[in-house]
Every structure is written in C-alpha cells, then in structure tokens.
Short mmCIF file of C-alpha atoms and ligand atoms in Angstrom, two decimals:
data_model
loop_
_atom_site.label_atom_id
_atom_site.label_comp_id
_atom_site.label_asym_id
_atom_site.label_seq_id
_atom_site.Cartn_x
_atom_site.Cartn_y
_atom_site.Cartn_z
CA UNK A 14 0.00 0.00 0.00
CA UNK A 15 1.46 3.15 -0.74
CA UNK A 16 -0.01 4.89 2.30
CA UNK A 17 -2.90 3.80 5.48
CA UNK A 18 -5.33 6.41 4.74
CA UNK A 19 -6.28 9.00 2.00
CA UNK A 20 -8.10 12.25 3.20
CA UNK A 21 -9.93 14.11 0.54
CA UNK A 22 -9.83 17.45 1.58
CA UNK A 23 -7.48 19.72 3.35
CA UNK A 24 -10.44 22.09 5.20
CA UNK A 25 -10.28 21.96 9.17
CA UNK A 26 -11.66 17.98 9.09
CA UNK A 27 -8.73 16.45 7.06
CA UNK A 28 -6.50 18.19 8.92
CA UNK A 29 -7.48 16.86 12.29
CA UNK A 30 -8.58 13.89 11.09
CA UNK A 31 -4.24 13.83 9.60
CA UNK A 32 -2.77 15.32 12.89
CA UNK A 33 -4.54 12.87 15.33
CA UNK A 34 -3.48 9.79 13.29
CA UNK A 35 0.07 10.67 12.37
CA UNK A 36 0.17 11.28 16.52
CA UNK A 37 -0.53 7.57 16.61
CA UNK A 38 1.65 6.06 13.88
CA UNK A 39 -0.66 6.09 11.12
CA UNK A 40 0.34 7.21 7.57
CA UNK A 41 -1.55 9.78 5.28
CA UNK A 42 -2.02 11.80 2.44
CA UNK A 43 -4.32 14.21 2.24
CA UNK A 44 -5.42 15.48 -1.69
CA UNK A 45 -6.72 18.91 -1.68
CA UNK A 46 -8.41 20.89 -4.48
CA UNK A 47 -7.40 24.57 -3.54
CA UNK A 48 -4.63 26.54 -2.91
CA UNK A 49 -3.39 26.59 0.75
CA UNK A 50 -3.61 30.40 0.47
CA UNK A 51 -7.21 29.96 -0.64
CA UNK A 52 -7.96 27.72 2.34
CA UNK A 53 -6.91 29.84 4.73
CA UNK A 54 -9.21 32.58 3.32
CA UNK A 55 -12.56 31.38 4.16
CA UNK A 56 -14.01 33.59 6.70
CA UNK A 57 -15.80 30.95 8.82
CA UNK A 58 -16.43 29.67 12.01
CA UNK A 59 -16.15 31.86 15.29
CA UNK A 60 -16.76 29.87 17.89
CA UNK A 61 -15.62 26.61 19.39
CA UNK A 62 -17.22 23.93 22.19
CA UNK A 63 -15.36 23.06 24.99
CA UNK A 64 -14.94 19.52 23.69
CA UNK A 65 -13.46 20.87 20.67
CA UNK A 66 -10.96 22.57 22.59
CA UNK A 67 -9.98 19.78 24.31
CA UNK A 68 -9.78 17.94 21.15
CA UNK A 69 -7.56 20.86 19.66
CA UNK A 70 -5.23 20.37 23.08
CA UNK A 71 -4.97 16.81 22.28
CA UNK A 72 -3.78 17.28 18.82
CA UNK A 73 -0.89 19.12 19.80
CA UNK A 74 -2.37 22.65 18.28
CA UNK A 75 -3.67 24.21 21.47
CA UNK A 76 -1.18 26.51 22.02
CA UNK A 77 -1.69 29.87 20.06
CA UNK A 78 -5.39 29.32 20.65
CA UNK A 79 -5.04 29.01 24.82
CA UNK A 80 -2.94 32.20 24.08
CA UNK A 81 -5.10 34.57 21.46
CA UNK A 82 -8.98 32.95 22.07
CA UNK A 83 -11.43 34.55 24.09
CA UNK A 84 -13.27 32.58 26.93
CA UNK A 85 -16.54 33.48 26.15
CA UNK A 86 -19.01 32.08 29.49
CA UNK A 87 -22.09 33.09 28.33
CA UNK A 88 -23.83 35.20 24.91
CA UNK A 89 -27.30 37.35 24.89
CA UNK A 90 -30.02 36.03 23.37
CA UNK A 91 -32.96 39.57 22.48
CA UNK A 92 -36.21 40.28 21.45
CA UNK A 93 -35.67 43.92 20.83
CA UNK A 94 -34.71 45.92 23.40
CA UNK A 95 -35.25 42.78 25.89
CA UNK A 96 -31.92 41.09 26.86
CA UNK A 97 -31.59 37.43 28.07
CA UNK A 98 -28.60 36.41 29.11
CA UNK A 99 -27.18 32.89 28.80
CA UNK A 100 -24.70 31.98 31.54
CA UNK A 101 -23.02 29.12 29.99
CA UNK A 102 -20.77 28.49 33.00
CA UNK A 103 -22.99 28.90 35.79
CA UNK A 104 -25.89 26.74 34.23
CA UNK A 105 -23.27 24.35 32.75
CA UNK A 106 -19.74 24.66 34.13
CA UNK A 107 -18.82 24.74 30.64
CA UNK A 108 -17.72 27.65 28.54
CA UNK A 109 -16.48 28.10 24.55
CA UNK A 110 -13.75 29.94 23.05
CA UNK A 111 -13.94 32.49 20.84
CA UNK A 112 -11.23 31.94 18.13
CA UNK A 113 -11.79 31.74 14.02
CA UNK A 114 -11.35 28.76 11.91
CA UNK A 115 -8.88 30.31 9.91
CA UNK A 116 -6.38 30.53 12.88
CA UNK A 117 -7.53 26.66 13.65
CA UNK A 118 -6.66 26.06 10.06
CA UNK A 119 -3.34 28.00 10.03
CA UNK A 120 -1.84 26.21 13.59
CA UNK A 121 -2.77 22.65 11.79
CA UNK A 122 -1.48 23.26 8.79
CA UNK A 123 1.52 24.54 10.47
CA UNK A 124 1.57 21.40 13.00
CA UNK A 125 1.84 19.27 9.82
CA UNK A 126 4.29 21.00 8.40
CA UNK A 127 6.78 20.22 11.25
CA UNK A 128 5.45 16.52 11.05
CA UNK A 129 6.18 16.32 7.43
CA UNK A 130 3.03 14.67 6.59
CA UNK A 131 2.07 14.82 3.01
CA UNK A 132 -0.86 17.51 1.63
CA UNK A 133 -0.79 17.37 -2.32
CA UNK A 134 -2.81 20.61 -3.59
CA UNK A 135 -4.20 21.24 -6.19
CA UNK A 136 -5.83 17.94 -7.26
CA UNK A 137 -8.15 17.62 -9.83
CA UNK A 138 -10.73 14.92 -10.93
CA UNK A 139 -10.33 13.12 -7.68
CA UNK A 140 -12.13 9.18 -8.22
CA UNK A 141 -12.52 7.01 -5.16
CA UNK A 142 -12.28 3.30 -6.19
CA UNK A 143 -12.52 -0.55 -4.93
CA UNK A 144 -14.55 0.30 -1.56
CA UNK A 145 -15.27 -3.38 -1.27
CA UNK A 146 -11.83 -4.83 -1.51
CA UNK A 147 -8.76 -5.97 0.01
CA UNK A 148 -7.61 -2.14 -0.23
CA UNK A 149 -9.09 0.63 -1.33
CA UNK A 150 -7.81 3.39 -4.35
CA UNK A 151 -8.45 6.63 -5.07
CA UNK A 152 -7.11 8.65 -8.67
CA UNK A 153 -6.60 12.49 -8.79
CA UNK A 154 -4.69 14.28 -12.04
CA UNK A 155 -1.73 16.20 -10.65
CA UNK A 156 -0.26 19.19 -13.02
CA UNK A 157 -1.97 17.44 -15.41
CA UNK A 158 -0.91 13.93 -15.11
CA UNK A 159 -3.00 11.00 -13.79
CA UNK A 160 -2.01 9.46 -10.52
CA UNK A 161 -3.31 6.80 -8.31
CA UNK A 162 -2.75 5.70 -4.46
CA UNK A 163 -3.61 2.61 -2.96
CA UNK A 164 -4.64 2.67 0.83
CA UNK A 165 -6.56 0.61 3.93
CA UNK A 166 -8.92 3.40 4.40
CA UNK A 167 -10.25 6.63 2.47
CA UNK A 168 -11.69 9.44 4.76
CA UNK A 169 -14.13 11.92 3.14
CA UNK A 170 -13.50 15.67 4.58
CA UNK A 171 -14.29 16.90 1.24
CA UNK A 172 -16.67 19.17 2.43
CA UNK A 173 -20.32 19.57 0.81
CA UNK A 174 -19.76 20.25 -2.81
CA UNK A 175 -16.94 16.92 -2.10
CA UNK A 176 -16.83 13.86 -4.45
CA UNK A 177 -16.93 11.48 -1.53
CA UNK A 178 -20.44 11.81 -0.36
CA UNK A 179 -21.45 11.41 -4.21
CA UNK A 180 -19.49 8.27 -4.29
CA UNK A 181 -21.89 6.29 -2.47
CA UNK A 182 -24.33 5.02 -4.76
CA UNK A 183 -27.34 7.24 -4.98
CA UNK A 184 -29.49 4.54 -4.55
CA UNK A 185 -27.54 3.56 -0.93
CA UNK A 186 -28.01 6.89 0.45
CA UNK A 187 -31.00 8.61 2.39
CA UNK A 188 -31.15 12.10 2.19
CA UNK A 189 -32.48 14.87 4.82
CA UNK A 190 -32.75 18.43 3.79
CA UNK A 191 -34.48 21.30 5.09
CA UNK A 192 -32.84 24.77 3.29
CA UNK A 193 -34.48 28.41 4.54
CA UNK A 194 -35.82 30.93 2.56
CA UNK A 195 -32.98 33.12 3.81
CA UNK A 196 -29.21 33.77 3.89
CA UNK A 197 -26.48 35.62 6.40
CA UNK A 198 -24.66 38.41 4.56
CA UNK A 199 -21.99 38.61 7.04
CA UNK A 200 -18.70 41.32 7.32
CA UNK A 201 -15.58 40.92 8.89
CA UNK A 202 -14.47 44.50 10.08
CA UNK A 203 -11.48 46.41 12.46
CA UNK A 204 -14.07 47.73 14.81
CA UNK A 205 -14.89 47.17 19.11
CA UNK A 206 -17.27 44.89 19.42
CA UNK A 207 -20.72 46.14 20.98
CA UNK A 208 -20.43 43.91 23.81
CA UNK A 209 -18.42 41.24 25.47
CA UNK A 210 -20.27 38.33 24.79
CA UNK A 211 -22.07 37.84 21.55
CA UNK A 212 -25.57 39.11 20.50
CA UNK A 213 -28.18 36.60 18.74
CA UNK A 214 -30.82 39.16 18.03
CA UNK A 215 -34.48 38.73 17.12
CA UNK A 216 -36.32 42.05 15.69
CA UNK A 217 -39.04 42.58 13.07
CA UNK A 218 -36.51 43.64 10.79
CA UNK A 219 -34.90 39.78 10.61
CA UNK A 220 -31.97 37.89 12.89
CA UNK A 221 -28.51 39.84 13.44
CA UNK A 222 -25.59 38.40 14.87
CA UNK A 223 -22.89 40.26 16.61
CA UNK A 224 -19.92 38.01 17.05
CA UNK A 225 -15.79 39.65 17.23
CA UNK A 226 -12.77 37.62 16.60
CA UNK A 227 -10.77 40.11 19.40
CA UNK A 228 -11.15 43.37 20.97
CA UNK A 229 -10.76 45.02 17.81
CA UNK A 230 -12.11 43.01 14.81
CA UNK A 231 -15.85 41.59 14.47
CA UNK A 232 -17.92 39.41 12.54
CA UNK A 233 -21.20 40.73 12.00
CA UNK A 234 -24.02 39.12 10.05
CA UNK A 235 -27.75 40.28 9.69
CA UNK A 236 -30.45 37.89 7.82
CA UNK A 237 -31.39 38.63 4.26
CA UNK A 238 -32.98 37.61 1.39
CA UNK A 239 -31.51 34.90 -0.38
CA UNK A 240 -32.08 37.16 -3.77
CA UNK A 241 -30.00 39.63 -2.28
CA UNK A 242 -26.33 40.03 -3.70
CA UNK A 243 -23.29 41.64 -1.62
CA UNK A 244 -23.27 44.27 -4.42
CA UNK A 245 -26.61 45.14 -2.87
CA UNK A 246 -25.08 45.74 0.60
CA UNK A 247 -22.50 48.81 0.91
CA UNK A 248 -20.91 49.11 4.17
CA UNK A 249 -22.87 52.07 5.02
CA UNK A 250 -26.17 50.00 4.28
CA UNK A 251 -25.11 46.82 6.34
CA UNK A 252 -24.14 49.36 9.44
CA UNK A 253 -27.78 50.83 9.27
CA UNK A 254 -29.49 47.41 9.32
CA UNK A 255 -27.37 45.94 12.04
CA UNK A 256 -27.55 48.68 14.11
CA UNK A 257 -31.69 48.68 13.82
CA UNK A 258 -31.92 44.99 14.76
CA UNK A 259 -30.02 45.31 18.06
CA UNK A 260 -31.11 46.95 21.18
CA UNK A 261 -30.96 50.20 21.63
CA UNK A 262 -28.95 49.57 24.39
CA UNK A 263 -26.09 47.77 22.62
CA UNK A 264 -27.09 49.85 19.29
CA UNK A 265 -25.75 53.14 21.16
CA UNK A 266 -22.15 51.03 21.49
CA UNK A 267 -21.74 50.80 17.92
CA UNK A 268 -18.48 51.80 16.30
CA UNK A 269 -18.60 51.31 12.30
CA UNK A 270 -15.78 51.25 10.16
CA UNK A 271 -14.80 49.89 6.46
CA UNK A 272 -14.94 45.90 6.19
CA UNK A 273 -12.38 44.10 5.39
CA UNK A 274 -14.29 41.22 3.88
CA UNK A 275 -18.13 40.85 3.21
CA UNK A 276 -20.04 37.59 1.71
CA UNK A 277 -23.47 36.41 1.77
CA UNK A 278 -23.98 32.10 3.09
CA UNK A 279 -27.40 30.82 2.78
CA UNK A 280 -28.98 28.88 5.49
CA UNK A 281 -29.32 24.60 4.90
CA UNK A 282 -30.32 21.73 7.22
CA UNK A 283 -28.75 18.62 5.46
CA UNK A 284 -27.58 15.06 6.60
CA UNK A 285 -26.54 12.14 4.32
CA UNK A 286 -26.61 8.68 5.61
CA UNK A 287 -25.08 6.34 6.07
CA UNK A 288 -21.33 7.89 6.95
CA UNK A 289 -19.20 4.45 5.77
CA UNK A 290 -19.17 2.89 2.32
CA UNK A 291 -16.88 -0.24 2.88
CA UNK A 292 -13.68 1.59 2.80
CA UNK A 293 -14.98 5.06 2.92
CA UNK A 294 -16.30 7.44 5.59
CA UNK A 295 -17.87 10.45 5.39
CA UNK A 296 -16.38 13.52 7.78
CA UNK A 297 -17.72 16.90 8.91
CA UNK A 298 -19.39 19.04 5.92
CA UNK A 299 -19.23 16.01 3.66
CA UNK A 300 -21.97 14.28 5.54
CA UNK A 301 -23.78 17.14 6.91
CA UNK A 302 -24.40 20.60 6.82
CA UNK A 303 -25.99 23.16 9.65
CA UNK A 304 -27.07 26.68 9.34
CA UNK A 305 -24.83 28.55 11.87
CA UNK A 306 -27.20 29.82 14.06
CA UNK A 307 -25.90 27.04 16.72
CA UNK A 308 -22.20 27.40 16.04
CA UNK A 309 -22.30 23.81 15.61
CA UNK A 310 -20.54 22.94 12.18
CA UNK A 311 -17.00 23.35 12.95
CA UNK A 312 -17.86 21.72 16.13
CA UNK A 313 -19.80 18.68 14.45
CA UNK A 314 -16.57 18.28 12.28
CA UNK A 315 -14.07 18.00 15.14
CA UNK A 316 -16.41 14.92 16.40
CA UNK A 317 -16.75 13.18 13.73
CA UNK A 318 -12.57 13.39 13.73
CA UNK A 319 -12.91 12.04 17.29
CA UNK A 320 -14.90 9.54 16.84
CA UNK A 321 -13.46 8.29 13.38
CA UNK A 322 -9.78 8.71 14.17
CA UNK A 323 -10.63 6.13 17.41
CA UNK A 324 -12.24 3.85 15.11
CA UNK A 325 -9.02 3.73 12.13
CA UNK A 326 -6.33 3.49 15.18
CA UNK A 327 -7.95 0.35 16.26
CA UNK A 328 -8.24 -1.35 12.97
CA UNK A 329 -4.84 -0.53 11.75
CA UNK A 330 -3.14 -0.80 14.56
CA UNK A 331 -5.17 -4.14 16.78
CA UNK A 332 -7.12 -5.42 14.04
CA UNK A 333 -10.00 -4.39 15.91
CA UNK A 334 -12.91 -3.57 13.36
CA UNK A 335 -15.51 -2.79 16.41
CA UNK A 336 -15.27 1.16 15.78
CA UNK A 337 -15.42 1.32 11.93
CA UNK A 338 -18.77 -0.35 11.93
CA UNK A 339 -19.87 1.61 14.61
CA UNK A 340 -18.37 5.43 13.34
CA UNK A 341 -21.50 6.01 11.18
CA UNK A 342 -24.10 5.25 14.08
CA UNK A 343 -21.78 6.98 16.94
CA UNK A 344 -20.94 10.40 14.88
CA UNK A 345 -24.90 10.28 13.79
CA UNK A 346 -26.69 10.24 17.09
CA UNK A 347 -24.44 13.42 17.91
CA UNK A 348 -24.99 15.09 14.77
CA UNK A 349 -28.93 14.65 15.10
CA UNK A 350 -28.91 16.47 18.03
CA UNK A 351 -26.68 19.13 16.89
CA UNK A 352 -29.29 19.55 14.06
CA UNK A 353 -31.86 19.40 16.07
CA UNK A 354 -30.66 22.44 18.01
CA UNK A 355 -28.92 24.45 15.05
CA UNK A 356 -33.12 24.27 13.62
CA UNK A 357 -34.45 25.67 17.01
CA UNK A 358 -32.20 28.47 16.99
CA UNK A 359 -32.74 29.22 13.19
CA UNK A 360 -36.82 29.23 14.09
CA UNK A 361 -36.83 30.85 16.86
CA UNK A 362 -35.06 33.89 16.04
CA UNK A 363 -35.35 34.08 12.29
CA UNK A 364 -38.31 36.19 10.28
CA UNK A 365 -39.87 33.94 7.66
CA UNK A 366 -40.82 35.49 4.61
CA UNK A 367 -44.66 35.46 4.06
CA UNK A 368 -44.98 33.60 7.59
CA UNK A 369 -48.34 33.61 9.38
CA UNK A 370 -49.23 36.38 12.69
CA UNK A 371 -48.99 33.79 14.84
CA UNK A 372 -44.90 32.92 14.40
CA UNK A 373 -43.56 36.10 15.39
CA UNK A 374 -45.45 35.55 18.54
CA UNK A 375 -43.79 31.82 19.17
CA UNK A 376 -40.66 33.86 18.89
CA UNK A 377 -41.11 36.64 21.37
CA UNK A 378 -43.04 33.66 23.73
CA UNK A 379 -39.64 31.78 23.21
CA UNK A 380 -37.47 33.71 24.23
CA UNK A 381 -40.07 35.28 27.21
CA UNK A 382 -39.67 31.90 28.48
CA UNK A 383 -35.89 31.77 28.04
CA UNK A 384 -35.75 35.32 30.32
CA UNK A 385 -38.00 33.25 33.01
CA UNK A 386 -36.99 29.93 33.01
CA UNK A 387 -33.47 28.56 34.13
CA UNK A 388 -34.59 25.02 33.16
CA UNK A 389 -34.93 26.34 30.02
CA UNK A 390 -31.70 28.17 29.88
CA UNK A 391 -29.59 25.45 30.96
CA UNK A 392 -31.29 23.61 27.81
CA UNK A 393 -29.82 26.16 25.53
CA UNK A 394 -26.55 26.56 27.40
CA UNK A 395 -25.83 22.96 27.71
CA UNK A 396 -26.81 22.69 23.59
CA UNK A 397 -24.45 25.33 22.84
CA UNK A 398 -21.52 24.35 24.74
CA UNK A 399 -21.37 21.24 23.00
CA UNK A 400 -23.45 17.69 24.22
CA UNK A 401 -20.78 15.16 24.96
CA UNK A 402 -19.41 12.56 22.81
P1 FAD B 12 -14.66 22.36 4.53
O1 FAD B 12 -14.22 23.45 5.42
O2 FAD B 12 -15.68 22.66 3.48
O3 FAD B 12 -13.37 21.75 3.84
C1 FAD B 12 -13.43 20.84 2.75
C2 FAD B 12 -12.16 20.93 1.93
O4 FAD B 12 -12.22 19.96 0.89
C3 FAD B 12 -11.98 22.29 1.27
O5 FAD B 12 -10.70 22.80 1.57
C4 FAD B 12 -12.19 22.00 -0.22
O6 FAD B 12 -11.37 22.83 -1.06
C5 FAD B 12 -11.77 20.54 -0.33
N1 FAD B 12 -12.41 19.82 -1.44
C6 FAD B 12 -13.68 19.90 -1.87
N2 FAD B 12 -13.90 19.07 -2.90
C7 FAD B 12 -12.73 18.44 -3.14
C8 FAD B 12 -12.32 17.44 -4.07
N3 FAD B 12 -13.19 16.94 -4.98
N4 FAD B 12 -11.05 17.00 -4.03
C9 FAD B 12 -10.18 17.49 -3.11
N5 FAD B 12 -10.51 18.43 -2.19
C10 FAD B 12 -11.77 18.89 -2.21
N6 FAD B 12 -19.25 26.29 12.28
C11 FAD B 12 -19.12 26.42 13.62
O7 FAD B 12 -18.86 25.43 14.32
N7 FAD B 12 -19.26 27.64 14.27
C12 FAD B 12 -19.53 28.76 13.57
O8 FAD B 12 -19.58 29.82 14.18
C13 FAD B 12 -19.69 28.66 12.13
N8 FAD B 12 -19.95 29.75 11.41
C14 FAD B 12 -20.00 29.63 10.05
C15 FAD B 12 -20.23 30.78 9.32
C16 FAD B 12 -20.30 30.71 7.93
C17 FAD B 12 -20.55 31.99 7.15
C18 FAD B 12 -20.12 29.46 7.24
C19 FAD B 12 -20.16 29.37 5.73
C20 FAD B 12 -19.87 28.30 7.99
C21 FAD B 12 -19.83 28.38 9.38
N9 FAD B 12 -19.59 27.24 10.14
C22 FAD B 12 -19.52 27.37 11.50
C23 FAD B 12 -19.43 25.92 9.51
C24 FAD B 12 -17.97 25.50 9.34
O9 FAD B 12 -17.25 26.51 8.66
C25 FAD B 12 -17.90 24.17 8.57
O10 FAD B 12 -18.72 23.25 9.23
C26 FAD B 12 -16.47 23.62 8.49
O11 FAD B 12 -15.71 24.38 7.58
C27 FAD B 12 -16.47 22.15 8.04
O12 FAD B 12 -15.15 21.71 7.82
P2 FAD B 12 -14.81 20.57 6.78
O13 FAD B 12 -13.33 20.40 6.83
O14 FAD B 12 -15.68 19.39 7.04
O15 FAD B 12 -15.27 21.14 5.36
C1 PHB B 13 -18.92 33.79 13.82
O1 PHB B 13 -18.25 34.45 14.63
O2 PHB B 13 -18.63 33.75 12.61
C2 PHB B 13 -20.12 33.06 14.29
C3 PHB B 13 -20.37 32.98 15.65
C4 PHB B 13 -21.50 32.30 16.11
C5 PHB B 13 -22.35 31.72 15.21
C6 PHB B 13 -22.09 31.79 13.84
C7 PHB B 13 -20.97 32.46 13.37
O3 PHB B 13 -23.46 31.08 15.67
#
C-alpha cells in the first residue's frame, strides 16, 4: 500500500482527522483541491465547544489558541430591546472559546508542516475506487498527469460540494434536507465589538448576529434575502441594518468602520446517511451541513474526527474492526442532536418570509420563556456548549 489512509480534503476535518493519526503512527495523504492560500481565506467559524478545545489540546495545536482565544461564558439572546442572558458556565460549568477557523486552520497546517506529513494541492478529478476490496484506491490528475494511491482506508473531509459523499451510490443513500428561505450576509471589520459576549438578536426587521474575533475586529451578520447580492449591501447600508436589529442599548455602542471582507452564506439543514461505504467514511461538511445559528458545524466536524480517528487506530493498529462499523451510528446520534438544536435556533429567532401572525409571537413567547426559566436556559446553554461525545 502506498499509504494507510487518504483524506480528501485539506479544510479543518482532514487536517485533524491527519494530525490525530500521524500522533498515533498512522500514515496519510491528504489530496486537496485549492490553494493553501485559498484555504486559509474562508471567513468561517467563530466559535468553538469546549470539547473541541480539548480535542484541539490533544492534537498538539492548542497553544496559540489558549494564548489569542477569548473565553466566552455566556452570549445574549434579544427580542428587541429585551436582553436574556445565557450563563453558559454557571448553568453548565462549561464555557467556549472564541477563536476563528482560519487561525484553527493555520496552527494545523503549520503542526503538519513540522510533522512532514504529506498535503498534495491542487488535485483535480479526484475518483474514489474498490470500496469493497482488500484495499481501497483513489485517482486524482496532478499538473496534469493521472495518478493513483492505494490505501486501507479513504476518509471523506471533502466538504459539501466533495466527491466522496457522491461516491456512495445514490441509490444507498437517504437524504435529509431542510434549506431556509434566507441567507447571512456577514462582514468581517477592524471595529470594538458592541459587547463582550455575543448578541443573537431577534427584531421585526430579521436575525442579526454580533460576534468579534478580538477586541478590535468583528464578525457581524444580519439575515437577508436569499435574492439579495453583496453588491446590494455597501458598508454604510449593512451598518444601518445591524444597528436597527439590536437593542438600543447595545445599538448606542456601535463603532462602524470599512470591512475588510463581506459575503453572503445561505442557510441549509442537510444530513446524508449512512457515513461508511466499505472503505470510505464520510467527515464533517461532507456528511452534513448546519445553518450557523448554533455554532455547531465546525464543532460537528471536530467529532466526527474524534470519533473516526478512534475507530481507524484500532483497525490498523489491533485489528479491531468494532469502531469502523460503529463510526457512522456513533458520529450520527451526535450530529442529530446538533441539528436538532442548530433548527431551534434558526426558528426561533429568524423572520420567515410570508410567515403567518402567529410565528412572530412563538418567537417573542420563546425567548419570554428563556428570560423566566433557568430550566430552560440550561437547555440552551448545555446545547451550545457542545453535548458530549
Ligand atoms: P470544509 O471546510 O468545506 O473543507 C473541505 C475541503 O475539501 C476544502 O478545503 C475543499 O477545497 C476541499 N475539497 C472539496 N472538494 C474536493 C475534491 N473533490 N477534491 C479534493 N478536495 C476537495 N461552524 C461552527 O462550528 N461555528 C460557527 O460559528 C460557524 N460559522 C460559520 C459561518 C459561515 C458563514 C459558514 C459558511 C460556515 C460556518 N460554520 C460554523 C461551519 C464551518 O465553517 C464548517 O462546518 C467547516 O468548515 C467544516 O469543515 P470541513 O473540513 O468538514 O469542510
Ligand atoms: C462567527 O463568529 O462567525 C459566528 C459565531 C457564532 C455563530 C455563527 C458564526 O453562531
């Protein structure tokens, strides 16, 4: 064989998924379609579970993050100018961190560099092959030129546009989708944020995040329609919105400024099943997708690492086959919940186009019994910091 396991896909799953296992022994390759440069330029994930953390720790890529994140112990939850605080740590005893996954990207990338694992990029036309033999194969061109690895396992991290998912026949696979009438136009911008803790906002205008990277650079993100382009959206105009969907109480905080990068994500729902193929298993936005109202994909992705980087050890290096046929079940019965609470969060504090009189009132009674209830903030709290695996 000419290594143990192929990763398809270079994003923060492969890379784990690379770092844990060449920790243990185990050989890889990882085949990646983009640029490193262009990796590391997706503006994405803000916010990581404890569990992830820990995971992160594990790896050997904790460092820069215990020293630059932000404990965050709790975030606001509003109905206009109503505040309800979450207090992750006092309902929980857990808290997240506050640290983007381009910086999670850049420490792994560097980790593997001083490894000296293997990451080919720029692949093209990558084929995943004999799934039900002795070993498995996958093809990718290369500058042009048509190469082919042999392995014991292939691990799709391909992400959701990947060729790994689509490799299971079509007929094999069950499909669960739910996408929203509505996407985040989010900016990334040298500002203060508005508060310490981030902002989930509900207001008859539509949702509005306020989320920071550090004390002066935020990520900012306010609901629109899914017809809207960026184009649509000059800095001036985004500012105005954002500012009217927050309370007037964190409104008056606001300091605008130019941003530094601006895109527009629409909002999906979306598990495949099963997660292994023979050879093959399915990893992080391969397999499923969240909208980010729950802060959960990243999250989902490191756990599916954990669980699936348990399961290889023990087959390659005891023979012991009990975790590879249980990896799809395991990783699934988190990632249902995780959807489960990434859809609440969505409902509850997103305006539906063309919705009825009586949602906007489920909202406000929501999040009424959020400010009331500590039962029912310890619910959201202990969803948020991450349900362990
Ligand atoms: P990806 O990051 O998609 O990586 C897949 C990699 O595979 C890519 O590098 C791609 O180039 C490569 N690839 C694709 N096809 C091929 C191919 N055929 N051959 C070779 N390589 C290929 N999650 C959170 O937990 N918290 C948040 O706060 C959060 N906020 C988000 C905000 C936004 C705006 C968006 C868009 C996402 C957010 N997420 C968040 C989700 C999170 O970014 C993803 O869940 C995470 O990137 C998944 O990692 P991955 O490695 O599985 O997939
Ligand atoms: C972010 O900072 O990008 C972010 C934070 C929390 C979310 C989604 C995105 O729920």
């Amino acid at each position: 064989m000419d290594t143990q396991v192929v990763i398809i896909g270079g994003g923060p799953s492969g890379l784990l998924l690379s770092q844990l296992l060449n920790r243990e022994g185990i050989a890889t390759v990882i085949l990646e379609r983009s640029s490193r440069a262009h990796v590391l330029s997706r503006i994405r994930a803000g916010i990581l579970e404890w569990g992830s953390v820990e995971m992160l720790r594990e790896a050997g890529v904790g460092a820069r993050m215990d020293r630059e994140g932000f404990v965050h112990d709790g975030t606001y939850l509003t109905d206009e100018d109503q505040m309800v605080h979450i207090d992750f740590h006092a309902l929980t005893g857990k808290r997240v961190m506050v640290y983007g996954q381009t910086e999670v990207t850049q420490d792994l990338y560097r980790a593997q560099d001083a490894m000296g694992t293997t990451i080919v990029h720029g692949v093209e036309d990558v084929r995943i092959l004999d799934l039900d033999g002795a070993q498995a194969s996958v093809e990718y061109v290369l500058n042009g030129e048509r190469k082919r690895l042999s392995c014991a396992y292939v691990a799709g991290c391909d992400g959701f546009h990947g060729v790994s998912r689509k490799t299971i026949p079509e007929d094999r696979r069950r499909e669960f989708e739910r996408v929203y009438p509505f996407g985040w136009l989010g900016i990334l911008s040298h500002t203060p944020p508005v508060s310490d803790e981030l902002i989930y906002a509900n207001s008859p205008r539509g949702f509005a995040l306020a989320s920071m990277r550090n004390a002066n650079l935020v990520r900012c993100y306010v609901q629109v329609p899914l017809s809207d382009k960026v184009e649509d959206w000059s800095d001036a105009r985004f500012w105005d919105e954002f500012s009217r969907r927050l309370p007037a109480q964190a409104a008056e905080r606001l300091v605008t400024g130019p941003s530094i990068e601006k895109s527009i994500a629409p909002l999906r729902s979306f598990v495949s099943e099963p997660l292994r193929w023979g050879r093959l298993f399915l990893v992080g936005d391969a397999a499923h997708i969240v909208p980010p109202t729950g802060a959960k994909g990243l999250n989902l992705a490191v756990s599916d690492v954990f669980y699936l980087h348990q399961a290889l050890s023990a087959a390659l290096k005891a023979g012991d086959e009990t975790g590879i046929d249980g990896y799809s079940g395991r990783a699934l019965n988190r990632i249902w919940k995780a959807m489960r609470f990434s859809w609440q969060m969505t409902t509850m504090l997103h305006r539906f186009d063309g919705e009825d009189s009586f949602a906007a009132q489920m909202r406000r009674a929501s999040l009424r019994h959020l400010a009331e209830s500590e039962t029912a903030r310890r619910d959201l709290a202990e969803n948020y910091v991450g349900l362990p695996y």
